[in-house]
CSV table of C-alpha atoms and ligand atoms in Angstrom, one decimal:
chain,number,residue,atom,x,y,z
A,1,UNK,CA,16.8,4.4,15.1
A,2,UNK,CA,13.5,5.8,16.9
A,3,UNK,CA,10.4,3.8,15.5
A,4,UNK,CA,7.5,6.4,15.9
A,5,UNK,CA,4.0,4.5,16.9
A,6,UNK,CA,0.7,5.1,18.5
A,7,UNK,CA,-2.0,2.5,19.0
A,8,UNK,CA,-4.5,4.9,17.4
A,9,UNK,CA,-3.9,3.2,14.0
A,10,UNK,CA,-6.3,0.4,15.5
A,11,UNK,CA,-9.5,2.7,14.9
A,12,UNK,CA,-9.0,2.0,11.4
A,13,UNK,CA,-10.1,-1.6,11.2
A,14,UNK,CA,-13.1,-3.8,10.7
A,15,UNK,CA,-13.2,-2.5,7.2
A,16,UNK,CA,-13.5,-4.2,3.7
A,17,UNK,CA,-12.4,-3.7,0.1
A,18,UNK,CA,-13.6,-4.8,-3.6
A,19,UNK,CA,-11.3,-7.4,-4.7
A,20,UNK,CA,-11.8,-9.6,-7.7
A,21,UNK,CA,-15.4,-8.7,-7.8
A,22,UNK,CA,-16.2,-9.5,-4.2
A,23,UNK,CA,-16.2,-7.3,-1.0
A,24,UNK,CA,-13.5,-9.1,1.3
A,25,UNK,CA,-12.0,-7.9,4.4
A,26,UNK,CA,-9.4,-5.3,3.9
A,27,UNK,CA,-5.9,-6.9,3.2
A,28,UNK,CA,-4.6,-3.6,5.1
A,29,UNK,CA,-5.2,-4.5,8.5
A,30,UNK,CA,-4.0,-3.6,11.9
A,31,UNK,CA,-2.3,-7.1,12.4
A,32,UNK,CA,0.2,-5.6,10.0
A,33,UNK,CA,1.5,-3.2,12.6
A,34,UNK,CA,1.5,-5.7,15.4
A,35,UNK,CA,3.8,-8.0,13.5
A,36,UNK,CA,6.3,-5.0,12.7
A,37,UNK,CA,6.6,-4.0,16.3
A,38,UNK,CA,7.1,-8.0,17.3
A,39,UNK,CA,9.9,-8.2,15.1
A,40,UNK,CA,11.3,-4.9,15.9
A,41,UNK,CA,11.2,-5.7,19.7
A,42,UNK,CA,12.6,-9.2,19.0
A,43,UNK,CA,15.6,-7.5,17.2
A,44,UNK,CA,16.0,-4.9,19.8
A,45,UNK,CA,15.4,-2.1,17.3
A,46,UNK,CA,14.1,1.2,18.5
A,47,UNK,CA,13.3,3.0,20.9
A,48,UNK,CA,9.5,3.4,20.3
A,49,UNK,CA,8.5,7.0,20.7
A,50,UNK,CA,4.9,8.5,20.6
A,51,UNK,CA,4.1,10.9,17.5
A,52,UNK,CA,3.5,14.6,18.7
A,53,UNK,CA,0.5,16.3,17.4
A,54,UNK,CA,0.9,18.8,14.5
A,55,UNK,CA,-2.4,19.8,13.6
A,56,UNK,CA,-3.9,20.1,10.2
A,57,UNK,CA,-1.9,22.9,8.6
A,58,UNK,CA,0.7,20.4,7.6
A,59,UNK,CA,-1.7,17.8,5.8
A,60,UNK,CA,-3.3,21.1,4.2
A,61,UNK,CA,0.3,22.1,2.8
A,62,UNK,CA,-0.1,19.4,0.2
A,63,UNK,CA,-3.9,18.3,0.3
A,64,UNK,CA,-6.7,20.2,-0.9
A,65,UNK,CA,-8.9,21.8,2.1
A,66,UNK,CA,-12.1,20.4,0.8
A,67,UNK,CA,-10.6,17.0,0.8
A,68,UNK,CA,-9.3,17.4,4.3
A,69,UNK,CA,-12.9,18.6,5.1
A,70,UNK,CA,-14.4,15.5,3.8
A,71,UNK,CA,-12.3,13.0,5.3
A,72,UNK,CA,-12.9,14.9,8.9
A,73,UNK,CA,-16.7,14.6,8.2
A,74,UNK,CA,-17.3,11.4,6.1
A,75,UNK,CA,-18.2,9.0,9.0
A,76,UNK,CA,-20.8,11.5,10.7
A,77,UNK,CA,-22.2,12.2,7.2
A,78,UNK,CA,-22.4,8.4,6.2
A,79,UNK,CA,-24.1,7.5,9.8
A,80,UNK,CA,-26.2,10.5,9.5
A,81,UNK,CA,-27.9,8.4,6.5
A,82,UNK,CA,-28.7,5.5,9.4
A,83,UNK,CA,-26.0,3.3,8.3
A,84,UNK,CA,-23.5,1.6,10.6
A,85,UNK,CA,-21.7,-0.4,8.2
A,86,UNK,CA,-18.1,0.8,6.8
A,87,UNK,CA,-18.4,3.5,4.5
A,88,UNK,CA,-17.3,2.5,0.6
A,89,UNK,CA,-17.1,4.3,-2.2
A,90,UNK,CA,-19.0,2.9,-5.6
A,91,UNK,CA,-19.9,5.8,-7.8
A,92,UNK,CA,-17.2,7.7,-9.9
A,93,UNK,CA,-17.2,10.3,-12.6
A,94,UNK,CA,-16.5,9.5,-16.3
A,95,UNK,CA,-14.6,12.1,-18.6
A,96,UNK,CA,-17.3,14.4,-19.5
A,97,UNK,CA,-19.1,14.6,-16.3
A,98,UNK,CA,-18.7,17.4,-13.9
A,99,UNK,CA,-16.0,18.1,-11.0
A,100,UNK,CA,-18.5,18.7,-8.4
A,101,UNK,CA,-18.5,17.9,-4.8
A,102,UNK,CA,-22.2,16.7,-4.2
A,103,UNK,CA,-24.1,17.3,-0.8
A,104,UNK,CA,-24.9,13.8,-0.8
A,105,UNK,CA,-22.3,11.3,1.1
A,106,UNK,CA,-22.3,8.6,-1.7
A,107,UNK,CA,-21.4,11.4,-4.1
A,108,UNK,CA,-18.6,12.7,-1.8
A,109,UNK,CA,-17.1,9.5,-1.4
A,110,UNK,CA,-17.1,9.1,-5.2
A,111,UNK,CA,-15.5,12.7,-5.7
A,112,UNK,CA,-12.8,12.3,-3.3
A,113,UNK,CA,-11.7,8.8,-4.4
A,114,UNK,CA,-10.3,6.7,-7.4
A,115,UNK,CA,-11.2,3.2,-6.3
A,116,UNK,CA,-13.1,1.3,-3.7
A,117,UNK,CA,-9.9,0.7,-1.7
A,118,UNK,CA,-10.3,3.1,0.9
A,119,UNK,CA,-13.2,2.0,3.5
A,120,UNK,CA,-13.9,4.8,6.3
A,121,UNK,CA,-15.0,3.5,9.6
A,122,UNK,CA,-15.4,5.4,13.0
A,123,UNK,CA,-11.7,5.7,13.8
A,124,UNK,CA,-10.5,5.9,10.4
A,125,UNK,CA,-10.0,9.6,10.6
A,126,UNK,CA,-8.1,9.7,13.7
A,127,UNK,CA,-5.8,6.8,13.0
A,128,UNK,CA,-5.1,8.8,9.7
A,129,UNK,CA,-4.2,11.8,11.5
A,130,UNK,CA,-2.1,9.9,14.0
A,131,UNK,CA,-0.1,8.6,10.9
A,132,UNK,CA,0.5,11.8,9.6
A,133,UNK,CA,1.4,13.1,13.1
A,134,UNK,CA,4.1,10.1,13.1
A,135,UNK,CA,5.7,11.2,9.8
A,136,UNK,CA,5.9,14.9,11.1
A,137,UNK,CA,7.5,13.5,14.4
A,138,UNK,CA,9.9,12.3,12.2
A,139,UNK,CA,10.7,15.3,10.3
A,140,UNK,CA,11.2,16.8,13.8
A,141,UNK,CA,13.9,14.3,14.6
A,142,UNK,CA,15.7,14.6,11.6
A,143,UNK,CA,15.5,18.4,11.9
A,144,UNK,CA,16.9,17.8,15.4
A,145,UNK,CA,19.9,15.9,13.9
A,146,UNK,CA,19.2,12.6,13.9
A,147,UNK,CA,20.5,10.5,11.1
A,148,UNK,CA,17.4,8.3,10.8
A,149,UNK,CA,14.1,7.5,12.0
A,150,UNK,CA,11.0,5.1,11.2
A,151,UNK,CA,7.4,6.5,11.2
A,152,UNK,CA,5.4,3.6,11.6
A,153,UNK,CA,2.2,4.8,9.5
A,154,UNK,CA,-1.0,2.9,9.3
A,155,UNK,CA,-3.1,3.5,7.1
A,156,UNK,CA,-0.2,3.9,4.1
A,157,UNK,CA,-0.4,7.1,2.4
A,158,UNK,CA,1.5,7.1,-1.0
A,159,UNK,CA,-1.4,6.5,-3.4
A,160,UNK,CA,-3.2,9.7,-1.9
A,161,UNK,CA,-3.4,12.7,-4.2
A,162,UNK,CA,-3.8,16.1,-3.1
A,163,UNK,CA,-7.7,15.7,-3.5
A,164,UNK,CA,-8.1,12.2,-3.8
A,165,UNK,CA,-7.9,8.6,-1.7
A,166,UNK,CA,-7.4,5.2,-3.1
A,167,UNK,CA,-5.3,2.1,-2.5
A,168,UNK,CA,-5.8,2.1,1.0
A,169,UNK,CA,-4.3,5.7,1.5
A,170,UNK,CA,-6.1,8.9,3.0
A,171,UNK,CA,-3.2,11.6,3.8
A,172,UNK,CA,0.0,11.2,1.9
A,173,UNK,CA,2.4,10.8,4.8
A,174,UNK,CA,5.5,10.8,2.8
A,175,UNK,CA,4.5,14.0,1.0
A,176,UNK,CA,3.5,15.6,4.0
A,177,UNK,CA,6.9,14.9,5.6
A,178,UNK,CA,8.6,15.9,2.2
A,179,UNK,CA,7.0,19.4,2.4
A,180,UNK,CA,7.9,19.2,6.3
A,181,UNK,CA,11.2,19.1,5.6
A,182,UNK,CA,11.0,21.9,3.4
A,183,UNK,CA,9.5,24.1,5.6
A,184,UNK,CA,12.1,23.2,8.0
A,185,UNK,CA,14.9,24.5,5.8
A,186,UNK,CA,15.7,21.4,3.4
A,187,UNK,CA,16.4,23.2,0.3
A,188,UNK,CA,15.8,19.6,-1.5
A,189,UNK,CA,14.4,16.4,-0.5
A,190,UNK,CA,14.3,13.2,-2.4
A,191,UNK,CA,11.5,10.6,-1.9
A,192,UNK,CA,12.3,7.0,-2.9
A,193,UNK,CA,9.4,4.7,-3.0
A,194,UNK,CA,10.2,1.1,-3.0
A,195,UNK,CA,6.5,-0.2,-2.6
A,196,UNK,CA,5.2,-2.7,-5.1
A,197,UNK,CA,2.9,-0.3,-6.3
A,198,UNK,CA,3.5,3.2,-8.0
A,199,UNK,CA,3.2,5.9,-5.6
A,200,UNK,CA,0.9,7.8,-7.9
A,201,UNK,CA,-0.4,10.1,-5.4
A,202,UNK,CA,3.3,11.3,-4.2
A,203,UNK,CA,4.3,11.6,-7.8
A,204,UNK,CA,1.3,13.7,-8.7
A,205,UNK,CA,1.7,16.1,-5.7
A,206,UNK,CA,5.3,16.7,-6.8
A,207,UNK,CA,4.9,16.8,-10.5
A,208,UNK,CA,5.7,20.0,-11.2
A,209,UNK,CA,8.0,20.8,-8.5
A,210,UNK,CA,12.1,20.8,-9.0
A,211,UNK,CA,12.6,21.1,-5.1
A,212,UNK,CA,11.4,17.4,-4.4
A,213,UNK,CA,12.6,14.5,-6.6
A,214,UNK,CA,10.6,11.7,-6.8
A,215,UNK,CA,11.7,8.0,-7.6
A,216,UNK,CA,9.5,5.0,-7.9
A,217,UNK,CA,10.3,1.5,-8.3
A,218,UNK,CA,7.3,-0.4,-8.9
A,219,UNK,CA,5.1,-3.4,-10.8
A,220,UNK,CA,4.5,-2.0,-14.3
A,221,UNK,CA,1.0,-0.1,-14.4
A,222,UNK,CA,0.1,-1.8,-17.7
A,223,UNK,CA,-0.2,-5.1,-15.6
A,224,UNK,CA,-0.8,-3.5,-12.1
A,225,UNK,CA,-2.7,-1.1,-9.9
A,226,UNK,CA,-2.9,2.0,-10.0
A,227,UNK,CA,-2.9,1.2,-13.7
A,228,UNK,CA,-3.4,4.9,-14.9
A,229,UNK,CA,0.3,6.3,-13.6
A,230,UNK,CA,3.5,5.3,-13.2
A,231,UNK,CA,4.8,4.9,-16.7
A,232,UNK,CA,8.5,5.3,-17.4
A,233,UNK,CA,7.8,8.4,-19.6
A,234,UNK,CA,6.4,10.2,-16.9
A,235,UNK,CA,9.3,12.5,-16.0
A,236,UNK,CA,7.9,15.8,-14.7
A,237,UNK,CA,6.5,18.7,-16.2
A,238,UNK,CA,7.2,22.8,-15.9
A,239,UNK,CA,9.7,23.4,-13.0
A,240,UNK,CA,9.3,19.7,-12.1
A,241,UNK,CA,10.6,18.5,-15.6
A,242,UNK,CA,13.4,16.2,-14.9
A,243,UNK,CA,12.6,15.4,-11.1
A,244,UNK,CA,10.3,12.5,-11.3
A,245,UNK,CA,11.8,9.1,-12.3
A,246,UNK,CA,9.7,5.9,-12.8
A,247,UNK,CA,11.3,2.3,-12.9
A,248,UNK,CA,8.4,0.1,-13.7
A,249,UNK,CA,9.0,-3.7,-13.6
A,250,UNK,CA,7.2,-6.8,-14.8
A,251,UNK,CA,5.3,-9.3,-13.1
A,252,UNK,CA,8.0,-12.0,-11.7
A,253,UNK,CA,10.7,-9.5,-11.1
A,254,UNK,CA,13.1,-11.0,-8.5
A,255,UNK,CA,15.9,-9.3,-6.4
A,256,UNK,CA,18.5,-9.4,-9.4
A,257,UNK,CA,15.9,-7.4,-11.4
A,258,UNK,CA,14.8,-5.1,-8.6
A,259,UNK,CA,18.1,-4.3,-7.3
A,260,UNK,CA,19.2,-2.9,-10.8
A,261,UNK,CA,16.5,-0.7,-10.9
A,262,UNK,CA,17.3,0.6,-7.2
A,263,UNK,CA,20.8,1.2,-8.2
A,264,UNK,CA,19.6,3.3,-11.2
A,265,UNK,CA,17.3,5.2,-8.7
A,266,UNK,CA,19.9,5.6,-6.2
A,267,UNK,CA,22.1,7.3,-9.0
A,268,UNK,CA,19.2,9.7,-9.4
A,269,UNK,CA,18.9,10.2,-5.7
A,270,UNK,CA,22.7,11.1,-5.7
A,271,UNK,CA,22.8,13.4,-8.8
A,272,UNK,CA,20.2,15.5,-7.0
A,273,UNK,CA,22.2,15.8,-3.8
A,274,UNK,CA,19.3,16.3,-1.5
A,275,UNK,CA,19.3,17.4,1.9
A,276,UNK,CA,17.2,14.6,3.4
A,277,UNK,CA,15.7,11.5,2.0
A,278,UNK,CA,12.3,9.9,2.5
A,279,UNK,CA,11.6,6.3,1.8
A,280,UNK,CA,8.2,5.2,1.1
A,281,UNK,CA,8.7,1.7,2.5
A,282,UNK,CA,6.6,-0.9,1.3
A,283,UNK,CA,7.4,-4.7,1.3
A,284,UNK,CA,4.8,-5.9,-0.9
A,285,UNK,CA,7.6,-6.8,-3.1
A,286,UNK,CA,8.0,-10.1,-1.1
A,287,UNK,CA,7.3,-13.3,-3.0
A,288,UNK,CA,4.4,-14.5,-0.7
A,289,UNK,CA,2.5,-11.2,-0.7
A,290,UNK,CA,-1.2,-12.0,-1.2
A,291,UNK,CA,-1.7,-9.2,-3.6
A,292,UNK,CA,1.4,-8.7,-5.5
A,293,UNK,CA,4.0,-10.5,-8.0
A,294,UNK,CA,7.2,-9.7,-7.5
A,295,UNK,CA,9.8,-12.0,-6.0
A,296,UNK,CA,11.8,-10.7,-3.3
A,297,UNK,CA,12.8,-12.9,-0.3
A,298,UNK,CA,13.4,-11.8,3.3
A,299,UNK,CA,17.2,-11.6,3.3
A,300,UNK,CA,16.9,-9.3,0.3
A,301,UNK,CA,15.6,-6.4,2.5
A,302,UNK,CA,18.8,-6.5,4.3
A,303,UNK,CA,20.4,-5.3,1.1
A,304,UNK,CA,18.0,-2.7,0.2
A,305,UNK,CA,18.6,-1.1,3.6
A,306,UNK,CA,22.3,-1.3,3.1
A,307,UNK,CA,21.8,0.1,-0.2
A,308,UNK,CA,19.9,3.2,1.1
A,309,UNK,CA,22.1,3.7,4.1
A,310,UNK,CA,25.0,4.2,1.5
A,311,UNK,CA,23.3,7.2,0.1
A,312,UNK,CA,24.4,8.8,3.3
A,313,UNK,CA,21.3,11.2,3.8
A,314,UNK,CA,19.4,11.7,6.7
A,315,UNK,CA,16.7,9.3,6.0
A,316,UNK,CA,13.0,9.2,7.2
A,317,UNK,CA,11.5,5.7,6.5
A,318,UNK,CA,7.5,6.1,6.2
A,319,UNK,CA,5.4,2.6,6.3
A,320,UNK,CA,3.7,2.1,3.2
A,321,UNK,CA,2.3,-1.5,2.0
A,322,UNK,CA,3.1,-5.1,2.4
A,323,UNK,CA,0.5,-7.7,3.3
A,324,UNK,CA,2.0,-11.0,3.8
A,325,UNK,CA,1.4,-10.5,7.5
A,326,UNK,CA,3.4,-13.6,8.6
A,327,UNK,CA,6.7,-11.9,7.2
A,328,UNK,CA,6.0,-8.1,7.2
A,329,UNK,CA,7.8,-7.7,10.5
A,330,UNK,CA,10.6,-9.6,9.6
A,331,UNK,CA,11.1,-7.8,6.0
A,332,UNK,CA,10.5,-4.4,7.7
A,333,UNK,CA,13.0,-5.2,10.5
A,334,UNK,CA,15.6,-6.7,7.9
A,335,UNK,CA,15.4,-3.4,6.1
A,336,UNK,CA,16.0,-1.2,9.0
A,337,UNK,CA,19.0,-3.6,10.1
A,338,UNK,CA,20.4,-3.6,6.9
A,339,UNK,CA,20.5,0.2,7.2
A,340,UNK,CA,22.1,0.1,10.4
A,341,UNK,CA,24.8,-2.2,9.6
B,401,SP5,C1,-0.3,1.0,0.0
B,401,SP5,C2,-0.6,-0.1,-1.1
B,401,SP5,O1,0.1,-1.0,-1.2
B,401,SP5,N1,-1.6,-0.1,-1.6
B,401,SP5,C3,-2.1,-1.0,-2.5
B,401,SP5,C4,-3.6,-1.0,-2.9
B,401,SP5,C5,-3.8,-2.4,-3.9
B,401,SP5,N2,-5.0,-2.3,-4.3
B,401,SP5,C6,-5.5,-3.1,-5.4
B,401,SP5,C7,-4.9,-4.3,-5.6
B,401,SP5,C8,-5.3,-5.0,-6.7
B,401,SP5,C9,-4.8,-6.3,-6.7
B,401,SP5,N3,-5.7,-7.6,-7.3
B,401,SP5,C10,-5.1,-8.6,-6.6
B,401,SP5,C11,-5.7,-10.0,-7.4
B,401,SP5,C12,-5.5,-11.0,-6.4
B,401,SP5,N4,-5.8,-12.2,-6.9
B,402,ZN,ZN1,1.8,-1.4,-2.3
């Protein structure tokens, strides 16, 4: 299958995050993509193709205009204050405070974020746009009749809401792609999110819609980030009632427990009979992931790919998380190989 990649992700580098009460180098770093490319090359997967530019309209189809404007201007506004350090939010509103976009960049950073996981540097916005273009190029490939494609997006996207960044995510690439497929004529699109963390942004964007089914398999938010969304009783609302499915699992879950949830999620996808499938592919379910607590092993990803292939749907894989750099390439390549077997 075609792998959509551009080196423009390299602009999002040298950033930091707040972890265990300390500012540390970000876990979400450029080496992740280098390792995936190495493994893809070693297996003869591919070919690699460059994303084509799709502009801002497809982003604005799922994101708020004020948020996209903020992302485009943030670095300029931050450096205008005389700073050259990475821009990290550290002020947020509490319930009872006003939902307002301040003029000050520090206020804007808080207004448009839900954690200190999204750090902005000079090349962040260009990398983010390139990632969204990769997802949209995947949409083009599926619309053109390809059975599958892999958008090697970096930074990831599934934590980003319509107007909020968080969890290393700025633009929700999977949501942009799902809407892109709808706009290209797909009546129903399913999103299967297998990242270790709940895809809160994707869920929120489609929560009141019946045309996009969102299924999430993830660490129980009672124990794990993003904490405030991803519970089993979140089933959709309004026209979207019944079109959101969460499968929260406890810390320590191994492939036996995880694959049972995958089976249930695949049942939901099948029943929905979508025209296309988007897989939010995170491999932070891996047993040695530095920030995660599941116990999947590298060979398990072959089984994941094979089970997803058995759905028999045009499938766009969109890269999300995975922070065990030494194994991320093997785990992603195993998934894609399992799919193609
Ligand atoms: C796309 C994606 O996978 N984003 C993940 C963002 C996770 N950010 C918060 C993680 C909190 C982890 N706490 C780890 C404690 C390690 N001792
Ligand atoms: Zn994750």
